[in-house]
Every structure is written in C-alpha cells, then in structure tokens.
Amino acid sequence: MTLPPDAQAAEVTRLRLVIARLYRQMSQASSGQDLTFSQLSALARTEEHGPLRLGALAARESVAAPSMTRTLAVLTRKGLVAKQRDPKDRRSHLVTVTPEGRALLARLRRQRSELLAGRIARLTDEQRETLRSAVGVLELLLDRP
C-alpha cells in the first residue's frame, strides 16, 4: 500500500529524526571524545581502507584535499594517524592509523555498542526480531544509486 505524499514525508522525517537522535546519544555515550564527526570518519575510513594517500582518503570521504589536509593535521597532532612515504612514489605519503588511533576507535565502538545493546535488551523478543529484520533494509539505504 502506497502512502499519500504527506504521510510519506512524515515517515521520512520520523526515520531521519530517530537515526539522528540515536547517533547523537551513542556519540554522547563515548567519553573523552574531542574529535569532530569528520575527524572520526576519516580515522575510521583510514583504519578500514588504509594505508591511503591523502587524495584517496579525501575522495572516499567526499571532501576536497585541502579539507582533508586540515582534518589529518589534527589527527596527526593527536597521534592518531601517521604519514609514511609511499614506497611506490617517494614524493607521496600514505596515511596510516597509529596504535593509539586504533585503541581510540575500539573504545568508542565498545562504548557505543554497550549503549545500544542495553537499549536492545529492553525490547521484547518480538521487537528484537523486528529490529533484526529492519537492519538489512536499513543497510540498503546506505547504498548510493
């Protein structure tokens, strides 16, 4: 059954607000975090795909190289990433996550997962099953057309 346009807009708004509020609550549950969303995203992306050249990381984050340079400057100053010469092109550098960066990401993920697990534990069995089913559908929303 297709909803009328007003009801569709209301559903989209409701979903957007739930996702945003839940993310904000998980972020607030991560103690000691003084990094911006962009900095954390670049750190996590580097951990996932690194080592990376600055341009490749900027492209994965959909930002301009100068913006990524500023982001990496903060992460480098905090000891969370390091730059190493690219062995294939000595004029370039590769960005890698330091052990301190990996430890920070692990701690933040653990704290956020603990908050979410506690919330899920309050659900009924039926609600948990509905949530499990919804995760796959939500993952489809991550794909860009």
Short mmCIF file of N, CA, C and O in Angstrom, two decimals:
data_model
loop_
_atom_site.label_atom_id
_atom_site.label_comp_id
_atom_site.label_asym_id
_atom_site.label_seq_id
_atom_site.Cartn_x
_atom_site.Cartn_y
_atom_site.Cartn_z
N MET A 1 0.85 -1.18 0.00
CA MET A 1 0.00 0.00 0.00
C MET A 1 0.90 1.24 0.00
O MET A 1 1.80 1.37 0.81
N THR A 2 0.62 2.14 -0.92
CA THR A 2 1.38 3.37 -1.03
C THR A 2 0.73 4.45 -0.17
O THR A 2 -0.49 4.64 -0.21
N LEU A 3 1.56 5.11 0.60
CA LEU A 3 1.07 6.19 1.47
C LEU A 3 0.90 7.47 0.67
O LEU A 3 1.63 7.70 -0.30
N PRO A 4 -0.03 8.33 1.09
CA PRO A 4 -0.14 9.64 0.45
C PRO A 4 1.15 10.43 0.67
O PRO A 4 1.89 10.17 1.62
N PRO A 5 1.45 11.40 -0.19
CA PRO A 5 2.70 12.15 -0.08
C PRO A 5 2.96 12.76 1.31
O PRO A 5 4.09 12.72 1.79
N ASP A 6 1.93 13.27 1.95
CA ASP A 6 2.12 13.85 3.29
C ASP A 6 2.54 12.79 4.30
O ASP A 6 3.40 13.02 5.14
N ALA A 7 1.94 11.61 4.20
CA ALA A 7 2.30 10.53 5.12
C ALA A 7 3.70 10.01 4.82
O ALA A 7 4.46 9.67 5.73
N GLN A 8 4.07 9.96 3.54
CA GLN A 8 5.43 9.55 3.17
C GLN A 8 6.46 10.52 3.75
O GLN A 8 7.48 10.10 4.30
N ALA A 9 6.18 11.80 3.62
CA ALA A 9 7.09 12.83 4.15
C ALA A 9 7.21 12.70 5.67
O ALA A 9 8.30 12.84 6.23
N ALA A 10 6.10 12.41 6.32
CA ALA A 10 6.12 12.25 7.78
C ALA A 10 6.95 11.03 8.18
O ALA A 10 7.70 11.08 9.16
N GLU A 11 6.84 9.94 7.43
CA GLU A 11 7.63 8.74 7.72
C GLU A 11 9.12 8.99 7.53
O GLU A 11 9.94 8.54 8.32
N VAL A 12 9.46 9.70 6.45
CA VAL A 12 10.86 10.04 6.20
C VAL A 12 11.41 10.91 7.33
O VAL A 12 12.51 10.68 7.83
N THR A 13 10.64 11.89 7.73
CA THR A 13 11.06 12.77 8.83
C THR A 13 11.25 11.98 10.11
O THR A 13 12.24 12.15 10.82
N ARG A 14 10.32 11.11 10.40
CA ARG A 14 10.40 10.29 11.62
C ARG A 14 11.65 9.41 11.61
O ARG A 14 12.38 9.33 12.60
N LEU A 15 11.92 8.76 10.49
CA LEU A 15 13.11 7.92 10.37
C LEU A 15 14.38 8.75 10.52
O LEU A 15 15.31 8.35 11.24
N ARG A 16 14.44 9.89 9.86
CA ARG A 16 15.61 10.76 9.94
C ARG A 16 15.88 11.20 11.36
O ARG A 16 17.01 11.15 11.85
N LEU A 17 14.84 11.59 12.07
CA LEU A 17 14.99 12.04 13.45
C LEU A 17 15.43 10.91 14.38
O LEU A 17 16.29 11.11 15.25
N VAL A 18 14.87 9.73 14.19
CA VAL A 18 15.26 8.59 15.02
C VAL A 18 16.74 8.27 14.81
O VAL A 18 17.49 8.07 15.78
N ILE A 19 17.17 8.21 13.56
CA ILE A 19 18.57 7.91 13.27
C ILE A 19 19.48 8.98 13.86
O ILE A 19 20.49 8.67 14.51
N ALA A 20 19.14 10.23 13.66
CA ALA A 20 19.98 11.33 14.16
C ALA A 20 20.05 11.33 15.69
O ALA A 20 21.14 11.49 16.26
N ARG A 21 18.93 11.15 16.33
CA ARG A 21 18.91 11.17 17.80
C ARG A 21 19.65 9.98 18.40
O ARG A 21 20.38 10.11 19.37
N LEU A 22 19.47 8.83 17.79
CA LEU A 22 20.18 7.64 18.29
C LEU A 22 21.68 7.80 18.09
O LEU A 22 22.47 7.49 18.99
N TYR A 23 22.09 8.32 16.94
CA TYR A 23 23.52 8.56 16.71
C TYR A 23 24.07 9.56 17.73
O TYR A 23 25.14 9.36 18.29
N ARG A 24 23.34 10.62 17.96
CA ARG A 24 23.78 11.63 18.93
C ARG A 24 23.92 11.02 20.33
O ARG A 24 24.90 11.27 21.04
N GLN A 25 22.98 10.21 20.73
CA GLN A 25 23.05 9.56 22.04
C GLN A 25 24.25 8.61 22.12
O GLN A 25 24.93 8.56 23.14
N MET A 26 24.51 7.88 21.05
CA MET A 26 25.68 6.99 21.05
C MET A 26 26.97 7.81 21.10
O MET A 26 27.91 7.44 21.80
N SER A 27 27.00 8.92 20.38
CA SER A 27 28.19 9.78 20.40
C SER A 27 28.42 10.34 21.80
O SER A 27 29.55 10.41 22.27
N GLN A 28 27.35 10.77 22.45
CA GLN A 28 27.48 11.32 23.80
C GLN A 28 27.90 10.26 24.81
O GLN A 28 28.51 10.58 25.82
N ALA A 29 27.61 9.00 24.52
CA ALA A 29 27.99 7.91 25.42
C ALA A 29 29.48 7.60 25.32
O ALA A 29 30.02 6.87 26.14
N SER A 30 30.15 8.14 24.31
CA SER A 30 31.58 7.90 24.09
C SER A 30 32.37 8.95 24.87
O SER A 30 32.55 10.06 24.42
N SER A 31 32.83 8.56 26.03
CA SER A 31 33.52 9.51 26.90
C SER A 31 34.87 9.93 26.34
O SER A 31 35.56 9.16 25.68
N GLY A 32 35.25 11.16 26.65
CA GLY A 32 36.56 11.65 26.30
C GLY A 32 36.78 11.96 24.84
O GLY A 32 37.89 12.16 24.39
N GLN A 33 35.72 12.02 24.09
CA GLN A 33 35.85 12.26 22.65
C GLN A 33 35.91 13.76 22.38
O GLN A 33 34.98 14.49 22.69
N ASP A 34 37.01 14.22 21.81
CA ASP A 34 37.10 15.63 21.45
C ASP A 34 37.38 15.78 19.96
O ASP A 34 38.00 16.73 19.53
N LEU A 35 36.91 14.83 19.19
CA LEU A 35 37.08 14.87 17.74
C LEU A 35 35.74 15.17 17.08
O LEU A 35 34.69 14.78 17.57
N THR A 36 35.82 15.84 15.94
CA THR A 36 34.61 16.13 15.18
C THR A 36 34.16 14.88 14.42
O THR A 36 34.91 13.90 14.30
N PHE A 37 32.95 14.93 13.90
CA PHE A 37 32.44 13.83 13.09
C PHE A 37 33.37 13.57 11.92
O PHE A 37 33.69 12.42 11.60
N SER A 38 33.83 14.63 11.24
CA SER A 38 34.72 14.49 10.08
C SER A 38 36.03 13.83 10.46
O SER A 38 36.55 12.98 9.71
N GLN A 39 36.59 14.21 11.60
CA GLN A 39 37.84 13.62 12.05
C GLN A 39 37.68 12.14 12.38
O GLN A 39 38.50 11.31 11.98
N LEU A 40 36.61 11.81 13.10
CA LEU A 40 36.35 10.41 13.42
C LEU A 40 36.09 9.59 12.16
O LEU A 40 36.54 8.45 12.04
N SER A 41 35.36 10.15 11.23
CA SER A 41 35.06 9.44 9.99
C SER A 41 36.34 9.18 9.21
O SER A 41 36.56 8.06 8.70
N ALA A 42 37.22 10.17 9.10
CA ALA A 42 38.49 9.99 8.39
C ALA A 42 39.36 8.95 9.09
O ALA A 42 40.01 8.12 8.43
N LEU A 43 39.38 8.96 10.40
CA LEU A 43 40.15 7.99 11.17
C LEU A 43 39.63 6.57 10.91
O LEU A 43 40.41 5.65 10.63
N ALA A 44 38.32 6.40 10.99
CA ALA A 44 37.72 5.08 10.77
C ALA A 44 37.92 4.62 9.33
O ALA A 44 38.20 3.44 9.08
N ARG A 45 37.80 5.52 8.39
CA ARG A 45 37.97 5.17 6.97
C ARG A 45 39.42 4.76 6.71
O ARG A 45 39.68 3.81 5.96
N THR A 46 40.36 5.44 7.34
CA THR A 46 41.77 5.08 7.19
C THR A 46 42.03 3.71 7.78
O THR A 46 42.76 2.90 7.20
N GLU A 47 41.43 3.43 8.93
CA GLU A 47 41.59 2.11 9.53
C GLU A 47 41.03 1.04 8.60
O GLU A 47 41.62 -0.03 8.42
N GLU A 48 39.89 1.32 8.01
CA GLU A 48 39.22 0.33 7.17
C GLU A 48 39.94 0.10 5.84
O GLU A 48 40.05 -1.04 5.38
N HIS A 49 40.45 1.17 5.22
CA HIS A 49 40.99 1.07 3.85
C HIS A 49 42.47 1.38 3.73
O HIS A 49 43.02 1.29 2.64
N GLY A 50 43.10 1.81 4.82
CA GLY A 50 44.47 2.29 4.76
C GLY A 50 45.49 1.20 4.56
O GLY A 50 45.15 0.01 4.59
N PRO A 51 46.71 1.58 4.37
CA PRO A 51 47.18 2.96 4.22
C PRO A 51 46.67 3.59 2.92
O PRO A 51 46.51 2.91 1.92
N LEU A 52 46.43 4.89 3.01
CA LEU A 52 45.85 5.63 1.89
C LEU A 52 46.63 6.91 1.62
O LEU A 52 47.13 7.54 2.55
N ARG A 53 46.65 7.30 0.38
CA ARG A 53 47.14 8.65 0.04
C ARG A 53 46.07 9.64 0.46
O ARG A 53 44.88 9.32 0.51
N LEU A 54 46.50 10.85 0.71
CA LEU A 54 45.58 11.91 1.13
C LEU A 54 44.44 12.07 0.12
O LEU A 54 43.28 12.16 0.50
N GLY A 55 44.76 12.10 -1.16
CA GLY A 55 43.74 12.28 -2.19
C GLY A 55 42.73 11.14 -2.22
O GLY A 55 41.54 11.37 -2.42
N ALA A 56 43.21 9.93 -2.00
CA ALA A 56 42.30 8.78 -1.98
C ALA A 56 41.37 8.85 -0.77
O ALA A 56 40.18 8.55 -0.87
N LEU A 57 41.92 9.26 0.37
CA LEU A 57 41.09 9.40 1.56
C LEU A 57 40.08 10.52 1.37
O LEU A 57 38.90 10.36 1.72
N ALA A 58 40.50 11.63 0.81
CA ALA A 58 39.58 12.75 0.54
C ALA A 58 38.45 12.28 -0.38
O ALA A 58 37.28 12.62 -0.15
N ALA A 59 38.78 11.51 -1.39
CA ALA A 59 37.75 11.02 -2.32
C ALA A 59 36.77 10.09 -1.60
O ALA A 59 35.56 10.19 -1.79
N ARG A 60 37.29 9.20 -0.77
CA ARG A 60 36.40 8.28 -0.03
C ARG A 60 35.49 9.04 0.94
O ARG A 60 34.38 8.59 1.21
N GLU A 61 35.97 10.16 1.46
CA GLU A 61 35.18 10.95 2.40
C GLU A 61 34.35 12.03 1.69
O GLU A 61 33.62 12.78 2.33
N SER A 62 34.49 12.12 0.37
CA SER A 62 33.77 13.11 -0.45
C SER A 62 34.04 14.54 0.00
O SER A 62 33.12 15.36 0.15
N VAL A 63 35.32 14.83 0.25
CA VAL A 63 35.72 16.19 0.60
C VAL A 63 36.90 16.60 -0.27
O VAL A 63 37.55 15.75 -0.90
N ALA A 64 37.19 17.88 -0.30
CA ALA A 64 38.32 18.39 -1.06
C ALA A 64 39.63 18.08 -0.32
O ALA A 64 39.65 17.96 0.91
N ALA A 65 40.71 17.97 -1.08
CA ALA A 65 42.02 17.66 -0.50
C ALA A 65 42.43 18.67 0.59
O ALA A 65 42.95 18.26 1.63
N PRO A 66 42.20 19.99 0.40
CA PRO A 66 42.58 20.93 1.47
C PRO A 66 41.82 20.67 2.78
O PRO A 66 42.40 20.79 3.86
N SER A 67 40.56 20.28 2.68
CA SER A 67 39.79 19.95 3.89
C SER A 67 40.38 18.72 4.57
O SER A 67 40.51 18.67 5.80
N MET A 68 40.75 17.72 3.78
CA MET A 68 41.33 16.52 4.35
C MET A 68 42.69 16.82 4.96
O MET A 68 43.05 16.24 6.00
N THR A 69 43.44 17.73 4.37
CA THR A 69 44.73 18.12 4.93
C THR A 69 44.53 18.69 6.33
O THR A 69 45.27 18.34 7.27
N ARG A 70 43.54 19.53 6.53
CA ARG A 70 43.26 20.11 7.85
C ARG A 70 42.81 19.02 8.83
O ARG A 70 43.21 19.02 9.99
N THR A 71 41.96 18.13 8.35
CA THR A 71 41.49 17.03 9.21
C THR A 71 42.66 16.17 9.66
O THR A 71 42.79 15.84 10.85
N LEU A 72 43.52 15.80 8.73
CA LEU A 72 44.66 14.95 9.07
C LEU A 72 45.66 15.66 9.96
O LEU A 72 46.34 15.01 10.78
N ALA A 73 45.77 16.97 9.84
CA ALA A 73 46.69 17.71 10.72
C ALA A 73 46.30 17.53 12.18
O ALA A 73 47.16 17.32 13.04
N VAL A 74 45.01 17.59 12.46
CA VAL A 74 44.53 17.40 13.83
C VAL A 74 44.79 15.96 14.28
O VAL A 74 45.29 15.73 15.39
N LEU A 75 44.45 15.01 13.44
CA LEU A 75 44.64 13.60 13.79
C LEU A 75 46.11 13.26 13.99
O LEU A 75 46.47 12.49 14.88
N THR A 76 46.97 13.87 13.19
CA THR A 76 48.42 13.65 13.33
C THR A 76 48.92 14.28 14.63
O THR A 76 49.68 13.65 15.38
N ARG A 77 48.49 15.49 14.90
CA ARG A 77 48.91 16.19 16.13
C ARG A 77 48.49 15.41 17.38
O ARG A 77 49.21 15.36 18.36
N LYS A 78 47.35 14.75 17.31
CA LYS A 78 46.87 13.96 18.45
C LYS A 78 47.49 12.56 18.49
O LYS A 78 47.19 11.77 19.38
N GLY A 79 48.31 12.24 17.49
CA GLY A 79 48.97 10.94 17.47
C GLY A 79 48.08 9.80 17.04
O GLY A 79 48.38 8.63 17.33
N LEU A 80 47.00 10.09 16.33
CA LEU A 80 46.05 9.05 15.94
C LEU A 80 46.32 8.49 14.54
O LEU A 80 45.92 7.37 14.24
N VAL A 81 46.98 9.28 13.70
CA VAL A 81 47.42 8.82 12.39
C VAL A 81 48.88 9.23 12.20
O VAL A 81 49.37 10.13 12.88
N ALA A 82 49.52 8.55 11.26
CA ALA A 82 50.90 8.89 10.92
C ALA A 82 51.03 8.88 9.40
O ALA A 82 50.27 8.20 8.70
N LYS A 83 51.98 9.65 8.91
CA LYS A 83 52.27 9.68 7.48
C LYS A 83 53.58 8.95 7.24
O LYS A 83 54.54 9.13 7.97
N GLN A 84 53.58 8.13 6.19
CA GLN A 84 54.78 7.41 5.79
C GLN A 84 54.98 7.62 4.30
O GLN A 84 54.01 7.75 3.56
N ARG A 85 56.23 7.64 3.87
CA ARG A 85 56.50 7.77 2.44
C ARG A 85 55.89 6.58 1.69
O ARG A 85 55.95 5.46 2.16
N ASP A 86 55.31 6.88 0.55
CA ASP A 86 54.76 5.84 -0.30
C ASP A 86 55.93 5.12 -0.97
O ASP A 86 56.70 5.75 -1.69
N PRO A 87 56.10 3.83 -0.73
CA PRO A 87 57.24 3.13 -1.32
C PRO A 87 57.20 3.08 -2.85
O PRO A 87 58.23 2.95 -3.50
N LYS A 88 56.00 3.27 -3.43
CA LYS A 88 55.86 3.25 -4.89
C LYS A 88 56.11 4.62 -5.50
O LYS A 88 56.39 4.73 -6.69
N ASP A 89 55.97 5.67 -4.70
CA ASP A 89 56.17 7.04 -5.17
C ASP A 89 56.71 7.85 -4.00
O ASP A 89 55.94 8.34 -3.18
N ARG A 90 58.00 7.99 -3.93
CA ARG A 90 58.66 8.63 -2.78
C ARG A 90 58.25 10.10 -2.60
O ARG A 90 58.51 10.69 -1.57
N ARG A 91 57.57 10.68 -3.59
CA ARG A 91 57.11 12.07 -3.45
C ARG A 91 55.81 12.15 -2.65
O ARG A 91 55.44 13.21 -2.18
N SER A 92 55.12 11.03 -2.52
CA SER A 92 53.82 11.00 -1.85
C SER A 92 53.93 10.34 -0.48
O SER A 92 54.89 9.65 -0.19
N HIS A 93 52.89 10.56 0.31
CA HIS A 93 52.79 9.94 1.63
C HIS A 93 51.54 9.08 1.72
O HIS A 93 50.55 9.36 1.05
N LEU A 94 51.62 8.07 2.57
CA LEU A 94 50.47 7.25 2.90
C LEU A 94 50.08 7.54 4.34
O LEU A 94 50.95 7.69 5.20
N VAL A 95 48.79 7.60 4.58
CA VAL A 95 48.27 7.84 5.93
C VAL A 95 47.91 6.49 6.53
O VAL A 95 47.23 5.68 5.89
N THR A 96 48.35 6.26 7.75
CA THR A 96 48.03 5.03 8.47
C THR A 96 47.53 5.38 9.87
O THR A 96 47.84 6.44 10.40
N VAL A 97 46.76 4.48 10.43
CA VAL A 97 46.26 4.67 11.79
C VAL A 97 47.32 4.15 12.76
O VAL A 97 47.88 3.07 12.56
N THR A 98 47.60 4.91 13.80
CA THR A 98 48.56 4.51 14.83
C THR A 98 47.89 3.55 15.81
O THR A 98 46.65 3.46 15.86
N PRO A 99 48.67 2.88 16.63
CA PRO A 99 48.06 2.04 17.68
C PRO A 99 47.14 2.86 18.59
O PRO A 99 46.09 2.36 19.02
N GLU A 100 47.48 4.13 18.85
CA GLU A 100 46.62 4.98 19.67
C GLU A 100 45.30 5.25 18.97
O GLU A 100 44.24 5.28 19.60
N GLY A 101 45.35 5.45 17.65
CA GLY A 101 44.13 5.65 16.88
C GLY A 101 43.25 4.43 16.89
O GLY A 101 42.03 4.51 17.03
N ARG A 102 43.86 3.26 16.74
CA ARG A 102 43.09 2.01 16.78
C ARG A 102 42.45 1.80 18.15
O ARG A 102 41.30 1.37 18.25
N ALA A 103 43.21 2.11 19.20
CA ALA A 103 42.68 1.96 20.56
C ALA A 103 41.50 2.91 20.79
O ALA A 103 40.50 2.52 21.40
N LEU A 104 41.61 4.15 20.30
CA LEU A 104 40.51 5.11 20.45
C LEU A 104 39.27 4.61 19.73
O LEU A 104 38.17 4.61 20.29
N LEU A 105 39.43 4.17 18.48
CA LEU A 105 38.27 3.66 17.73
C LEU A 105 37.65 2.46 18.43
O LEU A 105 36.43 2.36 18.52
N ALA A 106 38.47 1.56 18.94
CA ALA A 106 37.95 0.38 19.63
C ALA A 106 37.16 0.79 20.87
O ALA A 106 36.08 0.25 21.14
N ARG A 107 37.68 1.76 21.62
CA ARG A 107 36.99 2.22 22.84
C ARG A 107 35.66 2.88 22.49
O ARG A 107 34.63 2.60 23.11
N LEU A 108 35.66 3.75 21.49
CA LEU A 108 34.42 4.43 21.09
C LEU A 108 33.38 3.42 20.60
O LEU A 108 32.21 3.50 20.96
N ARG A 109 33.82 2.47 19.80
CA ARG A 109 32.89 1.45 19.30
C ARG A 109 32.32 0.62 20.44
O ARG A 109 31.14 0.29 20.45
N ARG A 110 33.18 0.26 21.38
CA ARG A 110 32.72 -0.54 22.52
C ARG A 110 31.69 0.23 23.34
O ARG A 110 30.63 -0.30 23.69
N GLN A 111 31.97 1.51 23.63
CA GLN A 111 31.04 2.31 24.42
C GLN A 111 29.71 2.49 23.70
O GLN A 111 28.65 2.39 24.31
N ARG A 112 29.77 2.73 22.41
CA ARG A 112 28.53 2.92 21.65
C ARG A 112 27.74 1.62 21.55
O ARG A 112 26.51 1.62 21.65
N SER A 113 28.46 0.52 21.36
CA SER A 113 27.78 -0.78 21.29
C SER A 113 27.14 -1.14 22.63
O SER A 113 26.05 -1.72 22.65
N GLU A 114 27.81 -0.81 23.72
CA GLU A 114 27.24 -1.09 25.04
C GLU A 114 25.94 -0.32 25.24
O GLU A 114 24.96 -0.86 25.76
N LEU A 115 25.92 0.95 24.83
CA LEU A 115 24.69 1.73 24.95
C LEU A 115 23.58 1.09 24.13
O LEU A 115 22.47 0.88 24.62
N LEU A 116 23.90 0.75 22.89
CA LEU A 116 22.89 0.19 22.00
C LEU A 116 22.43 -1.18 22.50
O LEU A 116 21.23 -1.48 22.49
N ALA A 117 23.35 -2.01 22.97
CA ALA A 117 22.98 -3.34 23.49
C ALA A 117 22.06 -3.21 24.70
O ALA A 117 21.10 -3.98 24.84
N GLY A 118 22.32 -2.24 25.55
CA GLY A 118 21.45 -2.02 26.70
C GLY A 118 20.05 -1.61 26.28
O GLY A 118 19.05 -2.06 26.87
N ARG A 119 19.96 -0.80 25.26
CA ARG A 119 18.64 -0.38 24.75
C ARG A 119 17.92 -1.56 24.11
O ARG A 119 16.72 -1.75 24.30
N ILE A 120 18.64 -2.36 23.36
CA ILE A 120 18.03 -3.52 22.69
C ILE A 120 17.54 -4.53 23.72
O ILE A 120 16.49 -5.16 23.55
N ALA A 121 18.28 -4.67 24.81
CA ALA A 121 17.90 -5.63 25.86
C ALA A 121 16.55 -5.30 26.47
O ALA A 121 15.87 -6.18 26.99
N ARG A 122 16.15 -4.04 26.41
CA ARG A 122 14.85 -3.64 26.98
C ARG A 122 13.68 -4.00 26.08
O ARG A 122 12.53 -3.90 26.50
N LEU A 123 13.96 -4.39 24.84
CA LEU A 123 12.90 -4.71 23.90
C LEU A 123 12.34 -6.10 24.16
O LEU A 123 13.02 -6.96 24.71
N THR A 124 11.14 -6.32 23.70
CA THR A 124 10.56 -7.67 23.77
C THR A 124 11.23 -8.53 22.70
O THR A 124 11.87 -8.01 21.77
N ASP A 125 11.02 -9.84 22.80
CA ASP A 125 11.56 -10.75 21.79
C ASP A 125 11.04 -10.39 20.40
O ASP A 125 11.78 -10.39 19.42
N GLU A 126 9.77 -10.08 20.33
CA GLU A 126 9.16 -9.72 19.04
C GLU A 126 9.77 -8.43 18.49
O GLU A 126 10.06 -8.33 17.29
N GLN A 127 9.99 -7.44 19.34
CA GLN A 127 10.60 -6.19 18.90
C GLN A 127 12.04 -6.41 18.43
O GLN A 127 12.47 -5.83 17.44
N ARG A 128 12.78 -7.26 19.15
CA ARG A 128 14.15 -7.56 18.73
C ARG A 128 14.17 -8.25 17.36
O ARG A 128 15.02 -7.96 16.53
N GLU A 129 13.22 -9.14 17.12
CA GLU A 129 13.15 -9.81 15.82
C GLU A 129 12.82 -8.80 14.72
O GLU A 129 13.39 -8.85 13.62
N THR A 130 11.92 -7.88 15.00
CA THR A 130 11.59 -6.82 14.04
C THR A 130 12.82 -5.98 13.74
O THR A 130 13.09 -5.65 12.58
N LEU A 131 13.55 -5.65 14.78
CA LEU A 131 14.78 -4.85 14.60
C LEU A 131 15.80 -5.62 13.76
O LEU A 131 16.41 -5.04 12.85
N ARG A 132 15.99 -6.90 14.04
CA ARG A 132 16.92 -7.72 13.24
C ARG A 132 16.52 -7.70 11.77
O ARG A 132 17.38 -7.57 10.89
N SER A 133 15.26 -7.79 11.49
CA SER A 133 14.78 -7.75 10.11
C SER A 133 15.00 -6.38 9.47
O SER A 133 15.30 -6.29 8.29
N ALA A 134 14.85 -5.35 10.27
CA ALA A 134 14.98 -3.99 9.75
C ALA A 134 16.42 -3.62 9.41
O ALA A 134 16.66 -2.78 8.54
N VAL A 135 17.38 -4.24 10.06
CA VAL A 135 18.79 -3.89 9.83
C VAL A 135 19.16 -4.09 8.36
O VAL A 135 19.79 -3.22 7.75
N GLY A 136 18.76 -5.19 7.77
CA GLY A 136 19.05 -5.42 6.36
C GLY A 136 18.44 -4.37 5.46
O GLY A 136 19.06 -3.93 4.49
N VAL A 137 17.24 -3.96 5.78
CA VAL A 137 16.58 -2.92 4.99
C VAL A 137 17.31 -1.59 5.17
O VAL A 137 17.55 -0.87 4.19
N LEU A 138 17.70 -1.28 6.39
CA LEU A 138 18.44 -0.03 6.63
C LEU A 138 19.78 -0.04 5.90
O LEU A 138 20.21 1.00 5.38
N GLU A 139 20.43 -1.20 5.83
CA GLU A 139 21.69 -1.27 5.09
C GLU A 139 21.51 -0.94 3.62
O GLU A 139 22.41 -0.36 3.00
N LEU A 140 20.35 -1.24 3.05
CA LEU A 140 20.08 -0.87 1.66
C LEU A 140 20.07 0.64 1.47
O LEU A 140 20.38 1.13 0.39
N LEU A 141 19.72 1.36 2.52
CA LEU A 141 19.70 2.83 2.43
C LEU A 141 21.10 3.41 2.36
O LEU A 141 21.28 4.56 1.96
N LEU A 142 22.11 2.65 2.75
CA LEU A 142 23.49 3.12 2.70
C LEU A 142 24.03 3.19 1.28
O LEU A 142 24.93 3.98 0.99
N ASP A 143 23.49 2.36 0.40
CA ASP A 143 23.98 2.32 -0.98
C ASP A 143 23.57 3.56 -1.73
O ASP A 143 22.40 3.97 -1.70
N ARG A 144 24.54 4.13 -2.42
CA ARG A 144 24.23 5.28 -3.27
C ARG A 144 23.74 4.75 -4.61
O ARG A 144 24.21 3.73 -5.08
N PRO A 145 22.80 5.47 -5.25
CA PRO A 145 22.29 4.99 -6.54
C PRO A 145 23.38 4.99 -7.62
O PRO A 145 24.31 5.70 -7.57
#
